[in-house]
Tab-separated table of C-alpha atoms in Angstrom:
chain	number	residue	atom	x	y	z
A	1	UNK	CA	9.228	2.235	18.202
A	2	UNK	CA	6.404	2.000	15.661
A	3	UNK	CA	6.762	4.960	13.319
A	4	UNK	CA	3.103	5.206	12.289
A	5	UNK	CA	0.117	4.859	14.611
A	6	UNK	CA	-3.415	5.381	13.356
A	7	UNK	CA	-6.461	6.226	15.433
A	8	UNK	CA	-9.974	7.544	15.022
A	9	UNK	CA	-11.724	4.593	13.440
A	10	UNK	CA	-15.301	4.078	14.567
A	11	UNK	CA	-18.802	2.857	13.734
A	12	UNK	CA	-20.546	5.643	11.854
A	13	UNK	CA	-23.863	5.977	10.067
A	14	UNK	CA	-24.057	6.494	6.290
A	15	UNK	CA	-23.728	10.151	5.422
A	16	UNK	CA	-21.647	10.847	8.497
A	17	UNK	CA	-18.153	12.231	8.898
A	18	UNK	CA	-15.028	10.943	10.560
A	19	UNK	CA	-11.447	12.091	10.994
A	20	UNK	CA	-8.610	9.576	11.150
A	21	UNK	CA	-5.232	10.472	12.605
A	22	UNK	CA	-1.788	9.059	11.939
A	23	UNK	CA	0.851	9.954	14.484
A	24	UNK	CA	4.301	9.805	12.926
A	25	UNK	CA	7.659	9.393	14.646
A	26	UNK	CA	11.172	9.210	13.257
A	27	UNK	CA	10.589	11.321	10.157
A	28	UNK	CA	8.650	14.420	9.143
A	29	UNK	CA	5.172	14.304	7.614
A	30	UNK	CA	6.043	17.549	5.882
A	31	UNK	CA	8.895	16.233	3.772
A	32	UNK	CA	7.551	12.866	2.717
A	33	UNK	CA	4.836	11.376	0.527
A	34	UNK	CA	2.264	10.459	3.177
A	35	UNK	CA	-0.576	8.244	2.065
A	36	UNK	CA	-3.741	6.533	3.180
A	37	UNK	CA	-4.475	3.029	1.929
A	38	UNK	CA	-7.597	1.047	2.741
A	39	UNK	CA	-8.675	-2.551	2.690
A	40	UNK	CA	-12.380	-3.156	2.286
A	41	UNK	CA	-14.000	-6.452	3.363
A	42	UNK	CA	-13.083	-9.332	1.121
A	43	UNK	CA	-11.135	-7.074	-1.176
A	44	UNK	CA	-7.577	-6.019	-1.638
A	45	UNK	CA	-5.630	-2.920	-0.861
A	46	UNK	CA	-6.675	0.380	-2.433
A	47	UNK	CA	-4.748	3.621	-2.459
A	48	UNK	CA	-6.960	6.419	-1.113
A	49	UNK	CA	-4.977	9.643	-0.925
A	50	UNK	CA	-1.524	11.212	-0.806
A	51	UNK	CA	-0.155	14.492	0.517
A	52	UNK	CA	3.285	15.550	-0.679
A	53	UNK	CA	5.539	18.377	-1.850
A	54	UNK	CA	4.104	20.982	0.404
A	55	UNK	CA	0.401	20.946	-0.172
A	56	UNK	CA	-0.168	18.685	-3.162
A	57	UNK	CA	-3.131	16.418	-2.441
A	58	UNK	CA	-4.348	13.634	-4.683
A	59	UNK	CA	-7.288	11.356	-4.004
A	60	UNK	CA	-8.673	8.244	-5.651
A	61	UNK	CA	-11.737	8.659	-7.848
A	62	UNK	CA	-13.753	6.484	-5.447
A	63	UNK	CA	-13.450	9.086	-2.687
A	64	UNK	CA	-12.893	12.298	-4.628
A	65	UNK	CA	-14.972	15.162	-3.304
A	66	UNK	CA	-15.664	13.301	-0.052
A	67	UNK	CA	-12.247	12.613	1.478
A	68	UNK	CA	-9.302	14.913	1.912
A	69	UNK	CA	-6.018	14.765	3.743
A	70	UNK	CA	-4.201	17.310	5.855
A	71	UNK	CA	-1.346	17.448	8.332
A	72	UNK	CA	-0.258	19.212	11.484
A	73	UNK	CA	3.460	19.693	11.038
A	74	UNK	CA	3.975	20.903	14.610
A	75	UNK	CA	2.552	17.637	15.956
A	76	UNK	CA	3.806	15.484	13.064
A	77	UNK	CA	0.343	14.063	12.459
A	78	UNK	CA	-1.396	13.166	9.199
A	79	UNK	CA	-5.186	13.283	8.992
A	80	UNK	CA	-7.814	11.790	6.724
A	81	UNK	CA	-11.058	13.751	6.706
A	82	UNK	CA	-13.917	11.557	5.576
A	83	UNK	CA	-17.301	13.051	4.692
A	84	UNK	CA	-20.518	11.686	3.180
A	85	UNK	CA	-19.490	8.209	4.234
A	86	UNK	CA	-21.005	5.234	2.415
A	87	UNK	CA	-21.382	1.581	3.354
A	88	UNK	CA	-18.690	0.716	0.831
A	89	UNK	CA	-16.161	2.877	2.699
A	90	UNK	CA	-16.148	0.262	5.453
A	91	UNK	CA	-12.696	-1.178	5.939
A	92	UNK	CA	-9.323	-0.935	7.588
A	93	UNK	CA	-7.492	2.299	6.874
A	94	UNK	CA	-3.710	2.257	6.888
A	95	UNK	CA	-1.369	5.203	7.017
A	96	UNK	CA	1.807	4.575	5.037
A	97	UNK	CA	4.865	6.439	3.891
A	98	UNK	CA	5.463	6.218	0.174
A	99	UNK	CA	9.206	6.580	-0.192
A	100	UNK	CA	9.903	8.650	-3.280
A	101	UNK	CA	13.226	9.876	-4.583
A	102	UNK	CA	14.549	10.826	-7.972
A	103	UNK	CA	18.137	10.212	-6.857
A	104	UNK	CA	19.962	7.735	-9.103
A	105	UNK	CA	17.427	5.610	-10.976
A	106	UNK	CA	14.658	6.733	-8.642
A	107	UNK	CA	12.828	4.780	-5.980
A	108	UNK	CA	9.086	4.706	-5.349
A	109	UNK	CA	7.547	2.291	-2.852
A	110	UNK	CA	5.747	2.006	0.479
A	111	UNK	CA	8.276	1.475	3.243
A	112	UNK	CA	6.484	2.160	6.522
A	113	UNK	CA	2.962	1.057	7.409
A	114	UNK	CA	0.772	1.684	10.416
A	115	UNK	CA	-1.249	-1.057	12.074
A	116	UNK	CA	-4.525	0.262	10.657
A	117	UNK	CA	-7.762	1.566	12.140
A	118	UNK	CA	-11.218	0.095	11.508
A	119	UNK	CA	-13.952	2.211	9.967
A	120	UNK	CA	-17.430	0.712	9.834
A	121	UNK	CA	-20.199	2.550	8.019
A	122	UNK	CA	-23.574	1.105	8.892
A	123	UNK	CA	-27.005	2.166	10.059
B	1	UNK	CA	-5.395	1.751	-15.210
B	2	UNK	CA	-5.835	-1.843	-14.100
B	3	UNK	CA	-3.089	-3.911	-12.541
B	4	UNK	CA	-3.786	-7.635	-12.689
B	5	UNK	CA	-2.462	-10.459	-10.545
B	6	UNK	CA	-3.380	-14.134	-10.349
B	7	UNK	CA	-6.256	-14.382	-7.819
B	8	UNK	CA	-4.798	-17.473	-6.234
B	9	UNK	CA	-1.834	-19.797	-6.493
B	10	UNK	CA	-0.561	-22.744	-4.539
B	11	UNK	CA	2.875	-24.141	-3.880
B	12	UNK	CA	4.228	-27.147	-2.031
B	13	UNK	CA	6.523	-26.621	0.936
B	14	UNK	CA	10.044	-26.273	-0.399
B	15	UNK	CA	8.779	-25.530	-3.882
B	16	UNK	CA	9.101	-22.505	-6.117
B	17	UNK	CA	6.282	-20.252	-7.234
B	18	UNK	CA	6.155	-17.115	-9.376
B	19	UNK	CA	3.496	-14.471	-8.985
B	20	UNK	CA	3.015	-11.935	-11.776
B	21	UNK	CA	1.787	-8.388	-12.138
B	22	UNK	CA	0.399	-7.154	-15.449
B	23	UNK	CA	-0.773	-3.789	-16.738
B	24	UNK	CA	-3.879	-3.562	-18.913
B	25	UNK	CA	-2.467	-0.702	-20.969
B	26	UNK	CA	0.803	-2.351	-21.923
B	27	UNK	CA	4.034	-3.815	-20.676
B	28	UNK	CA	5.374	-3.431	-17.165
B	29	UNK	CA	8.877	-1.999	-17.258
B	30	UNK	CA	11.276	-0.772	-14.565
B	31	UNK	CA	9.899	2.702	-15.290
B	32	UNK	CA	6.841	1.718	-13.242
B	33	UNK	CA	9.044	0.917	-10.217
B	34	UNK	CA	7.233	-2.344	-9.365
B	35	UNK	CA	7.066	-3.195	-5.670
B	36	UNK	CA	5.671	-6.171	-3.795
B	37	UNK	CA	3.997	-6.529	-0.400
B	38	UNK	CA	2.980	-9.461	1.781
B	39	UNK	CA	-0.086	-9.321	3.987
B	40	UNK	CA	-1.329	-11.944	6.397
B	41	UNK	CA	-4.875	-11.664	7.771
B	42	UNK	CA	-5.253	-9.039	10.452
B	43	UNK	CA	-1.819	-7.578	9.826
B	44	UNK	CA	-0.556	-4.530	8.027
B	45	UNK	CA	1.308	-5.085	4.761
B	46	UNK	CA	5.001	-5.916	4.803
B	47	UNK	CA	7.308	-4.541	2.132
B	48	UNK	CA	9.211	-7.249	0.235
B	49	UNK	CA	10.588	-5.872	-3.045
B	50	UNK	CA	11.042	-2.413	-4.534
B	51	UNK	CA	12.266	-1.132	-7.889
B	52	UNK	CA	11.407	-4.486	-9.447
B	53	UNK	CA	14.273	-6.491	-7.967
B	54	UNK	CA	15.566	-4.915	-4.753
B	55	UNK	CA	14.840	-6.741	-1.505
B	56	UNK	CA	13.665	-4.533	1.340
B	57	UNK	CA	15.578	-4.576	4.593
B	58	UNK	CA	15.253	-7.868	6.459
B	59	UNK	CA	13.530	-9.778	3.672
B	60	UNK	CA	14.853	-13.331	3.211
B	61	UNK	CA	16.643	-14.049	-0.053
B	62	UNK	CA	14.085	-16.702	-0.977
B	63	UNK	CA	12.010	-13.740	-2.178
B	64	UNK	CA	13.172	-12.238	-5.450
B	65	UNK	CA	11.706	-9.810	-7.931
B	66	UNK	CA	12.168	-9.427	-11.662
B	67	UNK	CA	10.648	-8.341	-14.938
B	68	UNK	CA	9.526	-11.407	-16.887
B	69	UNK	CA	8.502	-10.538	-20.395
B	70	UNK	CA	5.920	-7.806	-20.089
B	71	UNK	CA	5.106	-8.377	-16.424
B	72	UNK	CA	6.656	-7.813	-13.043
B	73	UNK	CA	7.239	-11.010	-11.118
B	74	UNK	CA	7.791	-12.143	-7.538
B	75	UNK	CA	9.422	-15.537	-7.111
B	76	UNK	CA	9.486	-17.463	-3.850
B	77	UNK	CA	12.119	-20.192	-3.836
B	78	UNK	CA	11.919	-22.840	-1.126
B	79	UNK	CA	8.456	-21.851	0.060
B	80	UNK	CA	7.728	-22.146	3.760
B	81	UNK	CA	4.451	-22.549	5.592
B	82	UNK	CA	4.479	-18.986	6.840
B	83	UNK	CA	4.714	-17.705	3.277
B	84	UNK	CA	0.999	-18.452	3.038
B	85	UNK	CA	-0.340	-14.924	2.653
B	86	UNK	CA	-1.815	-12.412	0.276
B	87	UNK	CA	0.684	-10.705	-2.023
B	88	UNK	CA	0.181	-7.359	-3.706
B	89	UNK	CA	2.115	-5.613	-6.396
B	90	UNK	CA	2.156	-1.849	-6.807
B	91	UNK	CA	3.045	0.096	-9.933
B	92	UNK	CA	3.955	3.769	-9.751
B	93	UNK	CA	2.127	5.780	-12.397
B	94	UNK	CA	3.970	9.009	-11.742
B	95	UNK	CA	2.558	12.184	-10.301
B	96	UNK	CA	2.386	10.675	-6.834
B	97	UNK	CA	-0.091	7.926	-7.682
B	98	UNK	CA	0.622	4.273	-6.857
B	99	UNK	CA	-1.760	1.605	-8.191
B	100	UNK	CA	-2.320	-1.691	-6.403
B	101	UNK	CA	-2.895	-4.977	-8.111
B	102	UNK	CA	-5.837	-7.082	-7.003
B	103	UNK	CA	-3.626	-9.370	-4.956
B	104	UNK	CA	-2.715	-13.050	-5.090
B	105	UNK	CA	-3.694	-15.427	-2.309
B	106	UNK	CA	-0.870	-17.933	-1.956
B	107	UNK	CA	-1.536	-21.285	-0.349
B	108	UNK	CA	1.328	-23.454	0.830
B	109	UNK	CA	0.217	-27.082	0.913
């Protein structure tokens, strides 16, 4: 069973809004560092946002003020709310768990990835 | 914060190649919990190495991680054709923020 499944990607005009979903199975979105990572055309991977420790939300400077993340704990779903979309937001958006523990020497790394959902911003 | 990787490298089949991951503000140490990921076109990333030198579950032992001087490093020993991919390092800056390197495109030829 694939633990992370994204959906919601679409073709959207500049200035528009979109909500991506990440359905999680096998672990709780509420007790993990849940992130969004994107890959824009011809470029590498870029961390977008993280939700952890209850309600702590951090976002990359490139999307700050436009994107935010939330979750539905009852459905075990992570969301990415995208507003004021720009052409440069076009890309594949991945949901990923960032495994984080301070036990022992500590461990911090991405361990589970979704298959990604395509967002295209164009007029 | 800028994390820098070689844009491209090549290796012969059966050969050994080392990819590196540098930090513009100083040395990479285990305190940044370096991790490495492989991505082939059209696929989601695959976790290879975490905490600088720990192989993730199911990763072949031809992949190894280390700290070399002031950089994190990923070494592929006995490269195979299907190792041709993009490779990304990630450094953890604390406070919940991971930073990706620009990626290295590895060609096996």
